[in-house]
mmCIF file of C-alpha atoms in Angstrom:
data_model
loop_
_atom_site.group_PDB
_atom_site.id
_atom_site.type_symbol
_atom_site.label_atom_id
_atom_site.label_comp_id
_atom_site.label_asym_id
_atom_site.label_seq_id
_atom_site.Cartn_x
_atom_site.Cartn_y
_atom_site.Cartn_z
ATOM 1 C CA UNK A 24 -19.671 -11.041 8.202
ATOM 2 C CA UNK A 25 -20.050 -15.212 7.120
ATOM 3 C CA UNK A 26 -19.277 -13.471 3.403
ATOM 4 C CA UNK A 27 -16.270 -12.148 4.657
ATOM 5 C CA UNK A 28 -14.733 -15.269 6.610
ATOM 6 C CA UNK A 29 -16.200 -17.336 3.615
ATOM 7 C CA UNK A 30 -14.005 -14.900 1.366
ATOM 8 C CA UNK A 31 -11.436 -15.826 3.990
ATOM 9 C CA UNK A 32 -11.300 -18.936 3.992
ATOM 10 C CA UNK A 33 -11.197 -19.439 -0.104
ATOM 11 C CA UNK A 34 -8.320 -16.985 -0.786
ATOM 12 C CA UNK A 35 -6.283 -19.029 1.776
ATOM 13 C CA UNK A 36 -7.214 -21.824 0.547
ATOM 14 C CA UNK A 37 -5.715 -20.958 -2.942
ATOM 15 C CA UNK A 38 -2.945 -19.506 -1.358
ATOM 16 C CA UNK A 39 -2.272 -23.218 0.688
ATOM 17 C CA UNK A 40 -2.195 -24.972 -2.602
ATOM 18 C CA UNK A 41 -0.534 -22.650 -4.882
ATOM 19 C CA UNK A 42 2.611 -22.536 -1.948
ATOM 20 C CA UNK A 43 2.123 -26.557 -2.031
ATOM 21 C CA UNK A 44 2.835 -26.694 -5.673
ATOM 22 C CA UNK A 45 6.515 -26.189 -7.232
ATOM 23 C CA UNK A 46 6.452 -23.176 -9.769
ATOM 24 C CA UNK A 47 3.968 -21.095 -8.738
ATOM 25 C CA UNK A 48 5.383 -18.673 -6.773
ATOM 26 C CA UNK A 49 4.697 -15.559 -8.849
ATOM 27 C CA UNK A 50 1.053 -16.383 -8.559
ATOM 28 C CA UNK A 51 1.455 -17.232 -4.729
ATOM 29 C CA UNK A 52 2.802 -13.640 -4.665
ATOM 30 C CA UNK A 53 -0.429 -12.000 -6.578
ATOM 31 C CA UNK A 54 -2.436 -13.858 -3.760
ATOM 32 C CA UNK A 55 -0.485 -12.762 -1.191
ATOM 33 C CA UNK A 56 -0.698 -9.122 -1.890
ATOM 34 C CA UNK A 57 -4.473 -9.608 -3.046
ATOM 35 C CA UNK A 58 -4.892 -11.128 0.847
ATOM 36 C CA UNK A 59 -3.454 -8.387 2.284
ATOM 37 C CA UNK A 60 -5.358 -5.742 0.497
ATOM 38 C CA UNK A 61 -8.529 -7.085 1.304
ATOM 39 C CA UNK A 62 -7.719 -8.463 4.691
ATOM 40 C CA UNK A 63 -4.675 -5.998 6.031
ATOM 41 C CA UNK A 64 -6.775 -4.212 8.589
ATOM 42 C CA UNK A 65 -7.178 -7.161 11.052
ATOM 43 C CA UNK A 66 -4.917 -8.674 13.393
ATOM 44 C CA UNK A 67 -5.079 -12.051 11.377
ATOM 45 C CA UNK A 68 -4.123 -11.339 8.852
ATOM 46 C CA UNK A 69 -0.200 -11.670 9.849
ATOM 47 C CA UNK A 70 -0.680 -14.561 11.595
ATOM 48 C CA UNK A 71 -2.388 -16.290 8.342
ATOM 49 C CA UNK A 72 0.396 -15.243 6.157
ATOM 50 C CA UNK A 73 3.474 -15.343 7.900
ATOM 51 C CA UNK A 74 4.349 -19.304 6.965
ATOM 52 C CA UNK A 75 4.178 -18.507 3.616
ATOM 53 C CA UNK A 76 6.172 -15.579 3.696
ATOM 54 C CA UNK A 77 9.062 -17.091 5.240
ATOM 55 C CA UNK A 78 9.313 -20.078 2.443
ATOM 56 C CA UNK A 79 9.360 -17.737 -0.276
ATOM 57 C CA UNK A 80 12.670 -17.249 -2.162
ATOM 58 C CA UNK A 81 14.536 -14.506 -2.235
ATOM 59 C CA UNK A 82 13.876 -12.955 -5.564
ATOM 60 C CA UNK A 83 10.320 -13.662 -4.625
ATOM 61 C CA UNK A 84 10.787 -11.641 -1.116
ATOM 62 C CA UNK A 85 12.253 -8.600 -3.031
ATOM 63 C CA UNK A 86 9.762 -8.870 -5.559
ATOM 64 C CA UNK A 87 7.005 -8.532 -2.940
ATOM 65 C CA UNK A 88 9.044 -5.999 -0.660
ATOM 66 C CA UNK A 89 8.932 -3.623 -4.536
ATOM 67 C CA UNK A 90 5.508 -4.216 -5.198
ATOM 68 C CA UNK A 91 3.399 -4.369 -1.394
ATOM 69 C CA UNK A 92 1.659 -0.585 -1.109
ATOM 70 C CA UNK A 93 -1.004 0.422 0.962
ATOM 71 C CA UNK A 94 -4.193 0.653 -0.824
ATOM 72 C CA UNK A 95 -5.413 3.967 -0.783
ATOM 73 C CA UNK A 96 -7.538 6.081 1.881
ATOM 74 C CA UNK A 97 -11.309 5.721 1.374
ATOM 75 C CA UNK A 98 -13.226 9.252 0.712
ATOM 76 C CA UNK A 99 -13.959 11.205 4.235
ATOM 77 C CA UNK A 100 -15.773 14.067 2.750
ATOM 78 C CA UNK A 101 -19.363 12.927 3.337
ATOM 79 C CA UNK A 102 -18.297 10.309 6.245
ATOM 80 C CA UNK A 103 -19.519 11.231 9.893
ATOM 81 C CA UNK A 104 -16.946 11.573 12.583
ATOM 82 C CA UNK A 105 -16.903 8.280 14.064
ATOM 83 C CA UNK A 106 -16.843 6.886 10.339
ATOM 84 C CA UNK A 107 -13.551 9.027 10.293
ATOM 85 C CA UNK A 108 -12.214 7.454 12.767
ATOM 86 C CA UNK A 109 -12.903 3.910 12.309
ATOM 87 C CA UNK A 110 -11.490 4.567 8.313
ATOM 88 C CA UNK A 111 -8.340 6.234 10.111
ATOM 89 C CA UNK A 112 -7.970 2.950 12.467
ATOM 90 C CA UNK A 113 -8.236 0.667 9.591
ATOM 91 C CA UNK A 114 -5.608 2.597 7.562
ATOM 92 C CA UNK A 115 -3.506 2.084 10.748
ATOM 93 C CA UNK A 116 -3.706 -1.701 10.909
ATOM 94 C CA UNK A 117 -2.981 -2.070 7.472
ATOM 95 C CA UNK A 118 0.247 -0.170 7.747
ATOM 96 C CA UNK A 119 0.864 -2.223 10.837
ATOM 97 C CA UNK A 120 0.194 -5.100 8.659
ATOM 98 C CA UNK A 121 2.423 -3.573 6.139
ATOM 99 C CA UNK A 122 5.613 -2.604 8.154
ATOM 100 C CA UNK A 123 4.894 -6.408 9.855
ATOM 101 C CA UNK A 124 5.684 -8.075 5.811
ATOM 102 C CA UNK A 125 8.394 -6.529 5.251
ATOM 103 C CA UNK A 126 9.765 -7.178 8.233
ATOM 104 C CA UNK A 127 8.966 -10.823 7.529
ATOM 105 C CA UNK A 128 10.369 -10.739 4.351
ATOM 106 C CA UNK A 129 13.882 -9.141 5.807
ATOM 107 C CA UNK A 130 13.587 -5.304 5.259
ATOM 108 C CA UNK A 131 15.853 -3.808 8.321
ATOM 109 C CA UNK A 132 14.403 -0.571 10.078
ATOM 110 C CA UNK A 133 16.477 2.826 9.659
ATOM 111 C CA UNK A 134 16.881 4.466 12.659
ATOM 112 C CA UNK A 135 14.659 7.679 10.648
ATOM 113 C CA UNK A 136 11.780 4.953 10.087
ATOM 114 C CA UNK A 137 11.372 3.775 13.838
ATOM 115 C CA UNK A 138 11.583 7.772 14.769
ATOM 116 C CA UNK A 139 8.561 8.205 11.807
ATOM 117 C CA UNK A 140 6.781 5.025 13.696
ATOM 118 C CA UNK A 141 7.159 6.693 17.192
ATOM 119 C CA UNK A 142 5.731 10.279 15.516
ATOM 120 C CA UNK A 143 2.827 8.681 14.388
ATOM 121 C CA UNK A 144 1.893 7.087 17.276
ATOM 122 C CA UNK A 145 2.438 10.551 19.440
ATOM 123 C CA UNK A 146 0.070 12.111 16.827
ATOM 124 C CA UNK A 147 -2.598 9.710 15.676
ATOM 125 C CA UNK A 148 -3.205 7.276 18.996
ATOM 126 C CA UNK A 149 -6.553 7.590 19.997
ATOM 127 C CA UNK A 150 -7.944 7.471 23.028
ATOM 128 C CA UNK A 151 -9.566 3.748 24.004
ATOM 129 C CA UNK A 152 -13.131 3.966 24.150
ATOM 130 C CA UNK A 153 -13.300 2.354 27.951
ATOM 131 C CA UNK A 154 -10.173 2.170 30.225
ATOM 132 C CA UNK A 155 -9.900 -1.919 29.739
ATOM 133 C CA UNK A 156 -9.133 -1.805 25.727
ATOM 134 C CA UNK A 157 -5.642 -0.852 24.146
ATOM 135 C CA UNK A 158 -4.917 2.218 22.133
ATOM 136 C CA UNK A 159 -5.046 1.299 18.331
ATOM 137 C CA UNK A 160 -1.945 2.344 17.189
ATOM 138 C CA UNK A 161 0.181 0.385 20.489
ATOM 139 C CA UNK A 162 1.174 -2.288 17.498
ATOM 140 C CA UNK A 163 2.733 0.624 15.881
ATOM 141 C CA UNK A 164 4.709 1.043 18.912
ATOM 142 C CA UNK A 165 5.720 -2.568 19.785
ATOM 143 C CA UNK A 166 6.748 -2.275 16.111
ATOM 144 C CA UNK A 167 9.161 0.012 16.743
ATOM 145 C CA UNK A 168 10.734 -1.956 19.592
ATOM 146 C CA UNK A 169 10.822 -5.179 17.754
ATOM 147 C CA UNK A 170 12.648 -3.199 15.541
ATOM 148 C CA UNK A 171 15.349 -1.433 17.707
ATOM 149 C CA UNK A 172 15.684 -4.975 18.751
ATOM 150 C CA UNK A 173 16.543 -6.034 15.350
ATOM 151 C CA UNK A 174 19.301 -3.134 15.352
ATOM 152 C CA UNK A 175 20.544 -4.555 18.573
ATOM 153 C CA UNK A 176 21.525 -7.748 17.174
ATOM 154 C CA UNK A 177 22.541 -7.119 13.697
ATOM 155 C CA UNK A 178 25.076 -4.509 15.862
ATOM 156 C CA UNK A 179 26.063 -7.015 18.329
ATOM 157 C CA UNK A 180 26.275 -9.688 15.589
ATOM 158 C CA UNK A 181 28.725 -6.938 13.369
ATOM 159 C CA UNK A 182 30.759 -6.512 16.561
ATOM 160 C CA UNK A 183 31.216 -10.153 17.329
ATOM 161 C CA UNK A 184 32.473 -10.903 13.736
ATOM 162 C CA UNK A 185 34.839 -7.989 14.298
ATOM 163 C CA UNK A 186 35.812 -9.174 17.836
ATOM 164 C CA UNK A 187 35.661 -5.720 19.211
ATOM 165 C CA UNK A 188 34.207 -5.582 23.344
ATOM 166 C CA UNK A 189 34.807 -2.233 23.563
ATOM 167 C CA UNK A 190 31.426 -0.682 21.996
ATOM 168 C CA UNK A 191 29.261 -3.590 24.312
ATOM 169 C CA UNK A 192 27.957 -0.812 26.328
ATOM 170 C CA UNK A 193 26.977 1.196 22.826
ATOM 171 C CA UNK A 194 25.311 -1.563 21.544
ATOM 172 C CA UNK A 195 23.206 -2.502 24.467
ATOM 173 C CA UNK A 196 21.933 1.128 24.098
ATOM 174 C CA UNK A 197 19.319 0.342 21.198
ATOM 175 C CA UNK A 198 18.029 -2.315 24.215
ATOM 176 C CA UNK A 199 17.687 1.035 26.665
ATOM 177 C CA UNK A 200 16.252 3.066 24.092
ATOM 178 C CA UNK A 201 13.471 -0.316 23.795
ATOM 179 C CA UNK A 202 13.036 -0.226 27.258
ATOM 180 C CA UNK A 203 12.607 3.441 27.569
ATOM 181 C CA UNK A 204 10.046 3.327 25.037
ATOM 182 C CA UNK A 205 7.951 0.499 26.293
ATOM 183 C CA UNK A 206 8.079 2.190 30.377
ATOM 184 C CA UNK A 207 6.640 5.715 28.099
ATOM 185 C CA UNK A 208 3.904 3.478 26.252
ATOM 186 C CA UNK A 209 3.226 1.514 29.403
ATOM 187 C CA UNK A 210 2.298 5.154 31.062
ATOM 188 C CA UNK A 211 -0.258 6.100 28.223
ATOM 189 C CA UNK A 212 -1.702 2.671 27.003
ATOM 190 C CA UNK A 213 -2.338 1.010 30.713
ATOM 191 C CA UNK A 214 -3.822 -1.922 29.603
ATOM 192 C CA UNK A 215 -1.485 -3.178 27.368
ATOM 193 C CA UNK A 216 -0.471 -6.523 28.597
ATOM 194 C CA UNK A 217 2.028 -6.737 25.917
ATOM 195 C CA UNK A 218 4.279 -4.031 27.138
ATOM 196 C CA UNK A 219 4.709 -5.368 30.389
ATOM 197 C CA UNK A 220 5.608 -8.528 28.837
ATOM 198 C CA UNK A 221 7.963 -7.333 26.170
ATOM 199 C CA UNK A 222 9.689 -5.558 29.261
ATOM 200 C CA UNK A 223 10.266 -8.480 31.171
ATOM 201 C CA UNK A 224 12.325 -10.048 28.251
ATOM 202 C CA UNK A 225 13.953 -7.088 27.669
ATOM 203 C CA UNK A 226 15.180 -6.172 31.364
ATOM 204 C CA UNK A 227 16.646 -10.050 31.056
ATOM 205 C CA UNK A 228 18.841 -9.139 28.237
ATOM 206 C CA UNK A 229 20.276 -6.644 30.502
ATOM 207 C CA UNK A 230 20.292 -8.934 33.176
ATOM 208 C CA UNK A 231 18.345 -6.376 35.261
ATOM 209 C CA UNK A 232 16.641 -8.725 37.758
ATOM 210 C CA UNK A 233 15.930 -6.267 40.576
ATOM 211 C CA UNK A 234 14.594 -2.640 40.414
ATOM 212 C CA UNK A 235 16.680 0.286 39.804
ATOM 213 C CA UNK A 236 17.292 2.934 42.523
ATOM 214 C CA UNK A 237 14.397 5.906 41.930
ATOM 215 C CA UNK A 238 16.911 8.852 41.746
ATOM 216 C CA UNK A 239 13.655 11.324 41.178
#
């Protein structure tokens, strides 16, 4: 473990003083994707990256958006089960990780890659092992409503330039469809502190500020 954070701690390093210096941004790049193939399964590793990310230029962004893969799945023939599973939950950060970059780096969500995001986490969520922890794949699902929310206001911002009202209702829809999603994951994942936050915010965009009638 004090390997690992040492290991840490030096590739940031280099990655703090290559962004510091003027020219360098190809090899800032080889870090970065270095970083996140050694470090993309934990919840960091976003977080430690992300101010870089953002200064990059743009032909630097594509480049990385061309080039970022996930590394590949480690052997499970001779792994025991709960080896399995803790390989199949560290193959699921680092596409978390993943899908967070290029987000980062300004790659917009199809409406068929936020449907793939909400299949996988139907399939592969796990249960938690005791009732207080979150499911390991909820990022992938607060993924997908950060990115209907990005399809909310690249719409709203298309219809503003084009100074149509009458589609207001249509584009407020990717919001319900966030919502929607958030009240399902809130059902499953009951501990999830995040949801109930994200939904807050949300129910203010639709200036929703008292409970709807229960028409069950």
């Amino acid at each position: 473990q004090s390997t690992l954070i040492n290991n840490r701690n030096r590739d940031l390093a280099m990655i703090y003083l290559l962004a510091s210096l003027e020219g360098e941004e190809k090899e800032l790049c080889e870090h970065i994707e270095r970083y996140f193939h050694t470090f993309g399964s934990k919840p960091s590793c976003i977080n430690d990256l992300k101010q870089y990310l953002v200064r990059l230029s743009a032909s630097s962004k594509q480049h990385l958006l061309l080039t970022l893969t996930l590394p590949p799945s480690p052997s499970s023939s001779s792994s025991s089960s709960s080896q399995q599973q803790q390989q199949q939950q560290q193959q699921h950060m680092f596409y978390v990780s993943l899908a967070k970059m290029q987000r980062i780096l300004g790659k917009l969500a199809t409406k068929e890659s936020t449907q793939e995001n909400i299949n996988k986490y139907i399939t592969y969520a796990l249960p938690p092992a005791v009732a207080s922890e979150r499911l390991p794949l909820d990022d992938v699902l607060l993924l997908c409503v950060h990115e209907l929310v990005d399809q909310y206001h690249l719409l709203k911002s298309q219809q503003q330039q084009q100074k149509e009202g009458d589609g207001e209702l249509w584009v407020k829809m990717k919001i319900i469809e966030a919502i929607t999603l958030l009240e399902w994951a809130r059902s499953i994942s009951k501990c999830n502190f995040q949801f109930g936050l994200y939904l807050v915010v949300l129910y203010q965009k639709m200036n929703a500020y008292q409970p709807s009638i229960d028409l069950r």
